[in-house]
Amino acid sequence: MKYLNNILSITIIILIIVLVTIGLISAIGSDVTKAITGFFWGIFGSFYGLSEVLVRATPLILAGLGVAIGFRTGFFNIGAEGQIYMGAIAATVIGLEFPNLPPFILIPLVILGGFLLGGFWAVIPGFLKARFGLSEIINTIMFNYIAINIVGILVRTSLKDPNYPLPMSPELPENMYLQQLLYPTRLHIGFIIALVASLLIYVLMWKMVAGFKMRAVGLNPRGSKCSGISVYKNILLASLISGGLAGVAGVSEIAGLHYRLLEGISPGFGY
């Protein structure tokens, strides 16, 4: 019954979105049929179009997983955007510092670095919430702007490519590129990483004791504390995983698509 209710809720939400979209299209005097046909044709009308949807879905899946874990634990992480940028910084620095490492070492190292720096960026607001009761919503939003501006500073100073007038880093070594899955599309193994991460997070949250504790803290912090579950530790753990996954989303954009650090590396995936 629970699954049926979830399916029903999702169906109702989709119908509402469709109706609102149709209403807006009609309100501006455009052809609804042509707009809807163009929408679906753009996605399913060609193999490349479908692959681009999956390319765009990759960072959204990773960042969404991170945000979902935070929400389940009562840590409302609105800072995935900044954590994506921090993951991108980590990927860039590691790639430039260790360009001669073989791919089977460099790629996992880049992913780990992005996870840790993105996680660190989320742990700070997590610590402030768990230790002092400060609002993680405000703090994570502020951290977004700090991270975005850090990238802006880096691509104009220490990480700027001297061969280009635009603010961007040098091109990263091919050793760290995420391999394309289907040529000539841009779909890369970051999409597979996102799917594997989804499975691992499901196992963590629903099949393991650690996930049960995090969900318990999210549902009832006081009750969890009375049961011997550390609210402090679980909020920190949730914030680390939440920010880490968003950081990996930043890695996927750097190592899978752009191959260099740019301003605006994320058009709002974290929101």
Short mmCIF file of C-alpha atoms in Angstrom, two decimals:
data_model
loop_
_atom_site.label_atom_id
_atom_site.label_comp_id
_atom_site.label_asym_id
_atom_site.label_seq_id
_atom_site.Cartn_x
_atom_site.Cartn_y
_atom_site.Cartn_z
CA MET A 1 0.00 0.00 0.00
CA LYS A 2 2.87 2.36 0.83
CA TYR A 3 4.42 1.85 -2.62
CA LEU A 4 1.04 2.40 -4.30
CA ASN A 5 0.63 5.65 -2.39
CA ASN A 6 4.11 6.76 -3.49
CA ILE A 7 3.34 5.94 -7.12
CA LEU A 8 0.02 7.77 -6.86
CA SER A 9 1.71 10.83 -5.33
CA ILE A 10 4.34 10.93 -8.08
CA THR A 11 1.66 10.52 -10.76
CA ILE A 12 -0.40 13.37 -9.32
CA ILE A 13 2.67 15.63 -9.15
CA ILE A 14 3.54 14.87 -12.78
CA LEU A 15 -0.03 15.60 -13.88
CA ILE A 16 -0.02 18.91 -12.01
CA ILE A 17 3.29 19.88 -13.65
CA VAL A 18 1.93 18.96 -17.09
CA LEU A 19 -1.27 20.95 -16.55
CA VAL A 20 0.60 24.00 -15.25
CA THR A 21 3.01 23.81 -18.21
CA ILE A 22 0.15 23.57 -20.69
CA GLY A 23 -1.53 26.51 -19.00
CA LEU A 24 1.61 28.66 -19.21
CA ILE A 25 2.18 27.76 -22.87
CA SER A 26 -1.43 28.64 -23.67
CA ALA A 27 -1.19 31.88 -21.70
CA ILE A 28 1.62 33.20 -23.90
CA GLY A 29 -0.28 32.26 -27.05
CA SER A 30 1.95 29.41 -28.26
CA ASP A 31 0.86 26.16 -29.87
CA VAL A 32 0.57 23.59 -27.05
CA THR A 33 0.68 20.58 -29.38
CA LYS A 34 3.78 21.81 -31.18
CA ALA A 35 5.52 22.61 -27.89
CA ILE A 36 4.83 19.18 -26.37
CA THR A 37 5.77 17.40 -29.59
CA GLY A 38 9.02 19.36 -29.75
CA PHE A 39 9.77 18.52 -26.12
CA PHE A 40 9.43 14.77 -26.58
CA TRP A 41 11.07 14.80 -30.00
CA GLY A 42 14.05 16.62 -28.54
CA ILE A 43 14.49 13.83 -26.00
CA PHE A 44 13.48 10.69 -27.87
CA GLY A 45 13.80 11.86 -31.48
CA SER A 46 17.46 10.97 -31.70
CA PHE A 47 19.97 8.83 -29.86
CA TYR A 48 22.13 11.89 -29.22
CA GLY A 49 19.21 13.75 -27.66
CA LEU A 50 18.51 10.88 -25.28
CA SER A 51 22.19 10.64 -24.38
CA GLU A 52 22.27 14.35 -23.54
CA VAL A 53 19.41 13.82 -21.09
CA LEU A 54 21.52 11.16 -19.34
CA VAL A 55 24.56 13.46 -19.37
CA ARG A 56 22.56 16.18 -17.63
CA ALA A 57 21.00 13.62 -15.28
CA THR A 58 24.39 12.45 -13.96
CA PRO A 59 25.21 15.41 -11.66
CA LEU A 60 21.54 15.74 -10.74
CA ILE A 61 21.41 12.12 -9.55
CA LEU A 62 24.58 12.48 -7.47
CA ALA A 63 23.63 15.82 -5.94
CA GLY A 64 20.06 14.65 -5.38
CA LEU A 65 21.25 11.55 -3.55
CA GLY A 66 23.35 13.70 -1.27
CA VAL A 67 20.53 16.11 -0.52
CA ALA A 68 18.14 13.20 0.12
CA ILE A 69 20.48 11.65 2.71
CA GLY A 70 20.75 14.98 4.49
CA PHE A 71 16.99 15.43 4.53
CA ARG A 72 16.47 11.91 5.89
CA THR A 73 18.77 12.74 8.80
CA GLY A 74 17.27 16.14 9.52
CA PHE A 75 20.16 18.01 7.88
CA PHE A 76 18.58 20.29 5.30
CA ASN A 77 21.47 20.66 2.90
CA ILE A 78 20.80 23.56 0.54
CA GLY A 79 24.51 23.79 -0.21
CA ALA A 80 24.93 21.10 -2.85
CA GLU A 81 25.78 23.78 -5.40
CA GLY A 82 28.79 24.93 -3.42
CA GLN A 83 29.81 21.35 -2.73
CA ILE A 84 29.75 20.65 -6.48
CA TYR A 85 32.17 23.53 -6.95
CA MET A 86 34.45 22.25 -4.19
CA GLY A 87 34.50 18.80 -5.77
CA ALA A 88 35.44 20.43 -9.07
CA ILE A 89 38.30 22.29 -7.36
CA ALA A 90 39.59 19.07 -5.83
CA ALA A 91 39.48 17.28 -9.19
CA THR A 92 41.34 20.11 -10.88
CA VAL A 93 44.09 20.43 -8.27
CA ILE A 94 44.70 16.67 -8.08
CA GLY A 95 44.75 16.36 -11.86
CA LEU A 96 47.24 19.20 -12.26
CA GLU A 97 49.47 18.03 -9.40
CA PHE A 98 49.64 14.37 -10.43
CA PRO A 99 49.37 14.36 -14.23
CA ASN A 100 51.57 11.30 -14.71
CA LEU A 101 49.68 8.87 -12.53
CA PRO A 102 48.05 5.99 -14.43
CA PRO A 103 44.28 6.26 -14.92
CA PHE A 104 43.46 3.35 -12.58
CA ILE A 105 45.07 5.35 -9.75
CA LEU A 106 44.34 8.93 -10.78
CA ILE A 107 40.62 8.54 -11.48
CA PRO A 108 39.78 6.94 -8.09
CA LEU A 109 42.03 9.52 -6.42
CA VAL A 110 40.19 12.37 -8.13
CA ILE A 111 36.80 10.93 -7.15
CA LEU A 112 37.95 10.45 -3.55
CA GLY A 113 39.35 13.97 -3.43
CA GLY A 114 36.10 15.43 -4.75
CA PHE A 115 34.10 13.41 -2.23
CA LEU A 116 36.26 14.51 0.70
CA LEU A 117 36.38 18.21 -0.17
CA GLY A 118 32.67 18.33 -0.97
CA GLY A 119 31.99 16.46 2.26
CA PHE A 120 34.21 18.82 4.25
CA TRP A 121 32.30 21.78 2.84
CA ALA A 122 29.06 20.26 4.16
CA VAL A 123 30.48 19.07 7.49
CA ILE A 124 31.16 22.65 8.60
CA PRO A 125 27.43 23.62 8.59
CA GLY A 126 26.67 20.12 9.92
CA PHE A 127 28.98 20.70 12.87
CA LEU A 128 27.49 24.14 13.53
CA LYS A 129 24.01 22.59 13.57
CA ALA A 130 24.91 19.56 15.70
CA ARG A 131 27.08 21.44 18.20
CA PHE A 132 25.48 24.86 18.45
CA GLY A 133 22.03 24.42 16.91
CA LEU A 134 22.72 26.94 14.14
CA SER A 135 20.55 26.82 11.03
CA GLU A 136 22.14 24.65 8.38
CA ILE A 137 19.81 26.15 5.77
CA ILE A 138 21.31 29.63 6.11
CA ASN A 139 24.86 28.36 6.48
CA THR A 140 24.78 26.02 3.49
CA ILE A 141 23.29 28.75 1.29
CA MET A 142 26.07 31.14 2.34
CA PHE A 143 28.67 28.45 1.68
CA ASN A 144 27.37 28.19 -1.89
CA TYR A 145 28.41 31.75 -2.63
CA ILE A 146 31.75 31.32 -0.89
CA ALA A 147 32.57 28.24 -3.00
CA ILE A 148 31.47 29.89 -6.25
CA ASN A 149 33.67 32.90 -5.52
CA ILE A 150 36.61 30.70 -4.55
CA VAL A 151 36.42 29.15 -8.02
CA GLY A 152 36.22 32.63 -9.56
CA ILE A 153 39.37 33.66 -7.70
CA LEU A 154 41.30 30.48 -8.51
CA VAL A 155 40.65 30.60 -12.26
CA ARG A 156 41.93 34.19 -12.27
CA THR A 157 45.03 33.57 -10.15
CA SER A 158 46.82 30.36 -9.21
CA LEU A 159 44.84 28.02 -11.49
CA LYS A 160 44.52 30.32 -14.51
CA ASP A 161 45.69 29.02 -17.86
CA PRO A 162 48.33 31.52 -19.05
CA ASN A 163 47.60 30.65 -22.67
CA TYR A 164 44.00 31.91 -22.60
CA PRO A 165 42.64 35.35 -21.72
CA LEU A 166 39.44 33.90 -20.26
CA PRO A 167 39.29 32.77 -16.61
CA MET A 168 39.83 29.01 -16.78
CA SER A 169 42.33 26.44 -15.63
CA PRO A 170 44.77 24.63 -17.94
CA GLU A 171 43.37 21.55 -19.65
CA LEU A 172 43.58 18.55 -17.35
CA PRO A 173 45.58 15.41 -18.19
CA GLU A 174 43.82 12.73 -20.21
CA ASN A 175 44.74 10.19 -17.50
CA MET A 176 41.87 11.49 -15.36
CA TYR A 177 39.17 11.69 -18.05
CA LEU A 178 36.05 9.65 -17.41
CA GLN A 179 35.74 7.38 -20.41
CA GLN A 180 32.93 7.96 -22.87
CA LEU A 181 30.37 5.18 -22.93
CA LEU A 182 28.91 5.71 -26.39
CA TYR A 183 30.61 7.53 -29.25
CA PRO A 184 30.01 10.13 -30.60
CA THR A 185 27.84 11.18 -27.63
CA ARG A 186 29.14 12.89 -24.49
CA LEU A 187 27.77 10.19 -22.19
CA HIS A 188 30.56 9.03 -19.88
CA ILE A 189 31.07 6.56 -17.04
CA GLY A 190 30.02 9.21 -14.56
CA PHE A 191 26.48 8.05 -15.31
CA ILE A 192 27.41 4.51 -14.26
CA ILE A 193 29.01 5.92 -11.11
CA ALA A 194 25.75 7.73 -10.35
CA LEU A 195 23.74 4.51 -10.76
CA VAL A 196 26.15 2.55 -8.56
CA ALA A 197 26.01 5.32 -5.96
CA SER A 198 22.20 5.10 -5.98
CA LEU A 199 22.36 1.38 -5.22
CA LEU A 200 24.95 1.84 -2.48
CA ILE A 201 22.96 4.62 -0.82
CA TYR A 202 19.83 2.45 -0.89
CA VAL A 203 21.74 -0.36 0.84
CA LEU A 204 23.21 2.06 3.37
CA MET A 205 19.97 3.79 4.29
CA TRP A 206 17.59 0.82 4.26
CA LYS A 207 19.67 -2.31 4.87
CA MET A 208 22.35 -1.20 7.33
CA VAL A 209 22.38 -0.15 10.97
CA ALA A 210 24.13 3.13 10.15
CA GLY A 211 21.32 4.11 7.80
CA PHE A 212 18.69 3.17 10.37
CA LYS A 213 20.37 5.43 12.93
CA MET A 214 20.49 8.34 10.50
CA ARG A 215 16.82 7.91 9.63
CA ALA A 216 15.94 7.66 13.31
CA VAL A 217 17.77 10.91 14.04
CA GLY A 218 15.89 12.59 11.22
CA LEU A 219 12.51 11.37 12.44
CA ASN A 220 12.99 11.97 16.17
CA PRO A 221 16.26 13.42 17.47
CA ARG A 222 15.18 13.36 21.12
CA GLY A 223 13.88 9.81 20.93
CA SER A 224 17.08 8.72 19.20
CA LYS A 225 19.20 10.32 21.90
CA CYS A 226 17.21 8.54 24.60
CA SER A 227 17.80 5.26 22.75
CA GLY A 228 21.56 5.76 22.82
CA ILE A 229 21.95 6.98 19.23
CA SER A 230 24.37 9.88 18.88
CA VAL A 231 22.56 12.73 17.15
CA TYR A 232 25.83 14.65 16.85
CA LYS A 233 27.75 11.86 15.11
CA ASN A 234 24.94 10.96 12.74
CA ILE A 235 24.39 14.53 11.61
CA LEU A 236 28.11 14.83 10.91
CA LEU A 237 28.09 11.51 9.03
CA ALA A 238 25.04 12.50 7.00
CA SER A 239 26.54 15.89 6.14
CA LEU A 240 29.81 14.24 5.06
CA ILE A 241 28.05 11.78 2.74
CA SER A 242 25.64 14.45 1.51
CA GLY A 243 28.35 16.91 0.58
CA GLY A 244 30.62 14.14 -0.67
CA LEU A 245 28.13 12.95 -3.26
CA ALA A 246 27.62 16.51 -4.46
CA GLY A 247 31.40 16.81 -4.68
CA VAL A 248 31.51 13.71 -6.89
CA ALA A 249 28.95 15.44 -9.12
CA GLY A 250 31.49 18.24 -9.54
CA VAL A 251 34.16 15.67 -10.40
CA SER A 252 31.90 14.18 -13.08
CA GLU A 253 31.50 17.58 -14.71
CA ILE A 254 35.23 18.27 -14.68
CA ALA A 255 36.57 14.83 -15.61
CA GLY A 256 33.70 13.79 -17.85
CA LEU A 257 32.76 16.90 -19.82
CA HIS A 258 34.79 20.08 -19.52
CA TYR A 259 38.29 18.76 -18.72
CA ARG A 260 39.19 22.05 -17.04
CA LEU A 261 37.88 24.24 -14.22
CA LEU A 262 35.57 27.00 -15.41
CA GLU A 263 33.39 29.64 -13.86
CA GLY A 264 29.78 28.51 -13.84
CA ILE A 265 30.77 24.84 -13.94
CA SER A 266 27.32 24.12 -12.52
CA PRO A 267 24.27 25.94 -13.92
CA GLY A 268 22.36 25.20 -10.72
CA PHE A 269 22.52 21.42 -10.36
CA GLY A 270 22.75 21.79 -6.59
CA TYR A 271 19.42 23.56 -6.35
#
